[in-house]
Amino acid sequence: MATPRALAKSARSKNTYVSKLCTKLSESANQVVLFLESKLQKTGSYGDNVKDIACYFKSPMMFLAANKPQAAAAILNHIKTTFMSVDGDFKTTDTLKSTNGAYIEYWSYTNGWIVRAAHQLNIRAISQPGYTFLAQYNLGENAGFLTNNNKDGSVITDVLTVAHHGLINFEMGNLDIAISAGNFLCETIGKQLNLRNGFYLRLDKDKNLITECSKEQTPFYFVSATEPNQLHFMIGYPAAYLTMLYKKTQNSDFLNAAKAYLDFSLSCDRSVYECDFSHKIAWAASLIYECTGDDKYLTVIDKISDYFIKKQKDGMWFPEDINSSYDQSAEIACWFLDIVKSINGLSFSVDYIL
């Protein structure tokens, strides 16, 4: 049995480790915040050459995470005047959601980020019509939310979209809908055929797993456990959301399901730790660590964040394409800041950390 002195030394060592990890994450995120802040105009635009909604929709949540609500509000104002439709949808133009095909496939994903930020800032001119539009995607109790544009007639659901809508409703105080989303996610992992092979992400109108699709669409339908560079964020989001739901309800089913989702990802090909699509895995690990205190989740955060930090150039990620760069950099910075809050137990601003 460890002595009190040994336990105290171990605790100090762990605190030092967590402190260094938090500093590393905060410094990395701060580079993105400062870069995007330097590009931000008074109108909330990033400039005349930054026209796609992909460049904007995650930035308000990042600036809120960095305790910069004025910047978040400015961007939301630009989004409202430039991208918001009369029906509460958000599109780059009247005929184009985004040049990023993923945001056409997952139609409501961009909307959810915007509505969340507007709700937190109490900008009802955005959050209310935006939420009314999103409510059309709800298929009913424990039935999930539509993956595709609700006007195209398809009735397909997926775990990423359900987690996203669950979080939106969770934050807006619609706990019944939030729990319904959690139940759907619990049921879906229970339906998986063989997690040693992979995870089927989508279900049909009868809530059956969709196990067949075209080769081109496979990444959106299936996360392989054995192949490298899978879309691991599809699994990370449900794991993170279920953990939040557990913290609110204390229903252990949600935490057990969250750990099952994340355990699947951590059992996949080792490239999960060095993959452009693993940022939400680190975020989920921080939330589960907060609930369990299991140090293995700190190791997950450390490994994944090291990969991203090594790839960061001039404060940003993926600088070869402005749409991807502004989009993904804002998201990664947002998760890094959220991770700091989870594992440190404190709400730091980026400016304070530095």
Short mmCIF file of N, CA and C in Angstrom, two decimals, residues 99-177:
data_model
loop_
_atom_site.label_atom_id
_atom_site.label_comp_id
_atom_site.label_asym_id
_atom_site.label_seq_id
_atom_site.Cartn_x
_atom_site.Cartn_y
_atom_site.Cartn_z
N THR A 99 -18.99 25.06 -50.59
CA THR A 99 -18.16 24.34 -51.56
C THR A 99 -17.62 23.04 -50.96
N ASN A 100 -17.71 22.90 -49.65
CA ASN A 100 -17.33 21.66 -48.97
C ASN A 100 -18.51 20.70 -49.05
N GLY A 101 -18.35 19.63 -49.81
CA GLY A 101 -19.44 18.68 -50.02
C GLY A 101 -19.95 18.03 -48.75
N ALA A 102 -19.10 17.92 -47.73
CA ALA A 102 -19.53 17.31 -46.48
C ALA A 102 -20.66 18.10 -45.83
N TYR A 103 -20.65 19.41 -46.02
CA TYR A 103 -21.69 20.24 -45.40
C TYR A 103 -22.98 20.25 -46.22
N ILE A 104 -22.90 19.76 -47.43
CA ILE A 104 -24.12 19.49 -48.20
C ILE A 104 -24.71 18.15 -47.76
N GLU A 105 -23.83 17.17 -47.55
CA GLU A 105 -24.27 15.85 -47.09
C GLU A 105 -24.88 15.94 -45.70
N TYR A 106 -24.18 16.60 -44.78
CA TYR A 106 -24.66 16.77 -43.40
C TYR A 106 -25.23 18.19 -43.29
N TRP A 107 -26.42 18.38 -43.83
CA TRP A 107 -26.95 19.71 -44.10
C TRP A 107 -27.07 20.58 -42.85
N SER A 108 -27.51 20.00 -41.76
CA SER A 108 -27.80 20.81 -40.57
C SER A 108 -26.58 21.01 -39.67
N TYR A 109 -25.45 20.44 -40.03
CA TYR A 109 -24.27 20.51 -39.16
C TYR A 109 -23.80 21.95 -38.99
N THR A 110 -23.64 22.68 -40.08
CA THR A 110 -23.20 24.07 -39.99
C THR A 110 -24.18 24.88 -39.15
N ASN A 111 -25.46 24.65 -39.38
CA ASN A 111 -26.50 25.40 -38.68
C ASN A 111 -26.37 25.25 -37.16
N GLY A 112 -26.08 24.03 -36.72
CA GLY A 112 -26.04 23.77 -35.28
C GLY A 112 -24.97 24.57 -34.57
N TRP A 113 -23.79 24.70 -35.16
CA TRP A 113 -22.73 25.50 -34.56
C TRP A 113 -23.17 26.96 -34.39
N ILE A 114 -23.84 27.47 -35.40
CA ILE A 114 -24.29 28.87 -35.38
C ILE A 114 -25.36 29.08 -34.32
N VAL A 115 -26.34 28.18 -34.29
CA VAL A 115 -27.44 28.29 -33.32
C VAL A 115 -26.92 28.18 -31.89
N ARG A 116 -25.98 27.29 -31.64
CA ARG A 116 -25.41 27.15 -30.30
C ARG A 116 -24.78 28.46 -29.84
N ALA A 117 -23.96 29.07 -30.70
CA ALA A 117 -23.29 30.32 -30.32
C ALA A 117 -24.30 31.44 -30.12
N ALA A 118 -25.27 31.54 -31.01
CA ALA A 118 -26.28 32.59 -30.90
C ALA A 118 -27.10 32.42 -29.62
N HIS A 119 -27.38 31.18 -29.27
CA HIS A 119 -28.13 30.93 -28.03
C HIS A 119 -27.31 31.37 -26.82
N GLN A 120 -26.02 31.05 -26.81
CA GLN A 120 -25.18 31.41 -25.67
C GLN A 120 -25.08 32.93 -25.51
N LEU A 121 -25.15 33.65 -26.62
CA LEU A 121 -25.08 35.11 -26.57
C LEU A 121 -26.46 35.76 -26.53
N ASN A 122 -27.50 34.93 -26.48
CA ASN A 122 -28.88 35.42 -26.43
C ASN A 122 -29.23 36.30 -27.63
N ILE A 123 -28.72 35.93 -28.80
CA ILE A 123 -29.07 36.64 -30.03
C ILE A 123 -30.25 35.90 -30.65
N ARG A 124 -31.43 36.25 -30.20
CA ARG A 124 -32.63 35.49 -30.57
C ARG A 124 -33.01 35.63 -32.03
N ALA A 125 -32.59 36.72 -32.66
CA ALA A 125 -32.90 36.90 -34.08
C ALA A 125 -32.22 35.83 -34.94
N ILE A 126 -31.22 35.18 -34.37
CA ILE A 126 -30.55 34.07 -35.05
C ILE A 126 -30.98 32.74 -34.44
N SER A 127 -30.92 32.64 -33.13
CA SER A 127 -31.14 31.35 -32.48
C SER A 127 -32.57 30.83 -32.64
N GLN A 128 -33.56 31.71 -32.59
CA GLN A 128 -34.94 31.23 -32.66
C GLN A 128 -35.33 30.72 -34.04
N PRO A 129 -35.15 31.51 -35.12
CA PRO A 129 -35.46 30.94 -36.44
C PRO A 129 -34.51 29.80 -36.81
N GLY A 130 -33.26 29.92 -36.34
CA GLY A 130 -32.31 28.84 -36.62
C GLY A 130 -32.73 27.54 -35.98
N TYR A 131 -33.22 27.60 -34.73
CA TYR A 131 -33.66 26.38 -34.06
C TYR A 131 -34.95 25.85 -34.67
N THR A 132 -35.85 26.75 -35.05
CA THR A 132 -37.10 26.32 -35.69
C THR A 132 -36.81 25.52 -36.96
N PHE A 133 -35.82 25.97 -37.73
CA PHE A 133 -35.42 25.23 -38.92
C PHE A 133 -34.88 23.85 -38.54
N LEU A 134 -34.03 23.79 -37.52
CA LEU A 134 -33.43 22.52 -37.12
C LEU A 134 -34.46 21.54 -36.56
N ALA A 135 -35.51 22.06 -35.96
CA ALA A 135 -36.53 21.19 -35.36
C ALA A 135 -37.19 20.29 -36.40
N GLN A 136 -37.15 20.70 -37.67
CA GLN A 136 -37.73 19.88 -38.74
C GLN A 136 -36.97 18.58 -38.95
N TYR A 137 -35.76 18.50 -38.43
CA TYR A 137 -34.91 17.33 -38.64
C TYR A 137 -35.14 16.25 -37.58
N ASN A 138 -35.93 16.55 -36.59
CA ASN A 138 -36.22 15.61 -35.50
C ASN A 138 -37.24 14.57 -35.98
N LEU A 139 -36.86 13.30 -35.93
CA LEU A 139 -37.73 12.22 -36.39
C LEU A 139 -38.62 11.65 -35.29
N GLY A 140 -38.52 12.19 -34.09
CA GLY A 140 -39.39 11.72 -33.02
C GLY A 140 -38.62 11.07 -31.89
N GLU A 141 -39.34 10.64 -30.87
CA GLU A 141 -38.71 10.10 -29.66
C GLU A 141 -37.84 8.89 -29.97
N ASN A 142 -36.58 8.99 -29.57
CA ASN A 142 -35.58 7.92 -29.73
C ASN A 142 -35.36 7.52 -31.19
N ALA A 143 -35.78 8.38 -32.13
CA ALA A 143 -35.70 8.03 -33.55
C ALA A 143 -34.60 8.76 -34.30
N GLY A 144 -33.92 9.70 -33.66
CA GLY A 144 -32.80 10.37 -34.29
C GLY A 144 -33.18 11.61 -35.07
N PHE A 145 -32.23 12.09 -35.87
CA PHE A 145 -32.38 13.31 -36.66
C PHE A 145 -31.87 13.06 -38.08
N LEU A 146 -32.50 13.71 -39.04
CA LEU A 146 -32.14 13.51 -40.44
C LEU A 146 -30.70 13.92 -40.72
N THR A 147 -30.01 13.09 -41.46
CA THR A 147 -28.65 13.40 -41.89
C THR A 147 -28.65 14.43 -43.02
N ASN A 148 -29.48 14.19 -44.02
CA ASN A 148 -29.46 14.99 -45.24
C ASN A 148 -30.47 16.13 -45.18
N ASN A 149 -30.41 16.99 -46.19
CA ASN A 149 -31.37 18.09 -46.33
C ASN A 149 -32.79 17.53 -46.23
N ASN A 150 -33.60 18.10 -45.35
CA ASN A 150 -34.94 17.55 -45.14
C ASN A 150 -35.84 17.68 -46.37
N LYS A 151 -35.37 18.42 -47.38
CA LYS A 151 -36.16 18.58 -48.59
C LYS A 151 -35.87 17.51 -49.64
N ASP A 152 -34.86 16.66 -49.39
CA ASP A 152 -34.51 15.68 -50.44
C ASP A 152 -35.25 14.36 -50.31
N GLY A 153 -36.04 14.20 -49.25
CA GLY A 153 -36.90 13.02 -49.13
C GLY A 153 -36.27 11.81 -48.48
N SER A 154 -34.98 11.81 -48.22
CA SER A 154 -34.35 10.64 -47.61
C SER A 154 -34.59 10.64 -46.11
N VAL A 155 -34.72 9.44 -45.54
CA VAL A 155 -34.93 9.30 -44.10
C VAL A 155 -33.78 8.46 -43.54
N ILE A 156 -32.63 9.09 -43.46
CA ILE A 156 -31.42 8.45 -42.96
C ILE A 156 -30.95 9.22 -41.73
N THR A 157 -30.51 8.49 -40.73
CA THR A 157 -29.94 9.11 -39.54
C THR A 157 -28.50 8.64 -39.38
N ASP A 158 -27.74 9.33 -38.55
CA ASP A 158 -26.36 8.91 -38.27
C ASP A 158 -25.98 9.41 -36.89
N VAL A 159 -24.96 8.81 -36.31
CA VAL A 159 -24.62 9.09 -34.91
C VAL A 159 -24.03 10.49 -34.73
N LEU A 160 -23.30 11.00 -35.71
CA LEU A 160 -22.75 12.35 -35.60
C LEU A 160 -23.86 13.39 -35.55
N THR A 161 -24.81 13.30 -36.49
CA THR A 161 -25.90 14.26 -36.55
C THR A 161 -26.76 14.18 -35.29
N VAL A 162 -27.02 12.98 -34.81
CA VAL A 162 -27.85 12.83 -33.61
C VAL A 162 -27.15 13.45 -32.40
N ALA A 163 -25.85 13.23 -32.27
CA ALA A 163 -25.11 13.84 -31.17
C ALA A 163 -25.13 15.36 -31.27
N HIS A 164 -25.00 15.86 -32.49
CA HIS A 164 -24.99 17.31 -32.72
C HIS A 164 -26.32 17.94 -32.31
N HIS A 165 -27.41 17.37 -32.78
CA HIS A 165 -28.73 17.89 -32.41
C HIS A 165 -29.02 17.67 -30.92
N GLY A 166 -28.52 16.56 -30.40
CA GLY A 166 -28.69 16.34 -28.97
C GLY A 166 -28.05 17.45 -28.16
N LEU A 167 -26.83 17.83 -28.53
CA LEU A 167 -26.12 18.89 -27.81
C LEU A 167 -26.83 20.23 -27.95
N ILE A 168 -27.33 20.53 -29.14
CA ILE A 168 -28.06 21.78 -29.35
C ILE A 168 -29.25 21.85 -28.40
N ASN A 169 -30.04 20.78 -28.33
CA ASN A 169 -31.21 20.77 -27.46
C ASN A 169 -30.82 20.74 -25.99
N PHE A 170 -29.76 20.05 -25.67
CA PHE A 170 -29.24 20.01 -24.31
C PHE A 170 -28.93 21.42 -23.82
N GLU A 171 -28.22 22.19 -24.64
CA GLU A 171 -27.82 23.53 -24.24
C GLU A 171 -29.00 24.50 -24.21
N MET A 172 -30.02 24.21 -25.00
CA MET A 172 -31.19 25.09 -25.03
C MET A 172 -32.23 24.71 -23.98
N GLY A 173 -31.92 23.69 -23.19
CA GLY A 173 -32.80 23.32 -22.10
C GLY A 173 -33.91 22.35 -22.47
N ASN A 174 -33.83 21.77 -23.66
CA ASN A 174 -34.85 20.81 -24.11
C ASN A 174 -34.40 19.40 -23.72
N LEU A 175 -34.48 19.11 -22.42
CA LEU A 175 -33.86 17.90 -21.90
C LEU A 175 -34.52 16.63 -22.43
N ASP A 176 -35.82 16.65 -22.65
CA ASP A 176 -36.49 15.45 -23.17
C ASP A 176 -35.93 15.06 -24.54
N ILE A 177 -35.74 16.05 -25.40
CA ILE A 177 -35.20 15.78 -26.73
C ILE A 177 -33.73 15.36 -26.62
#
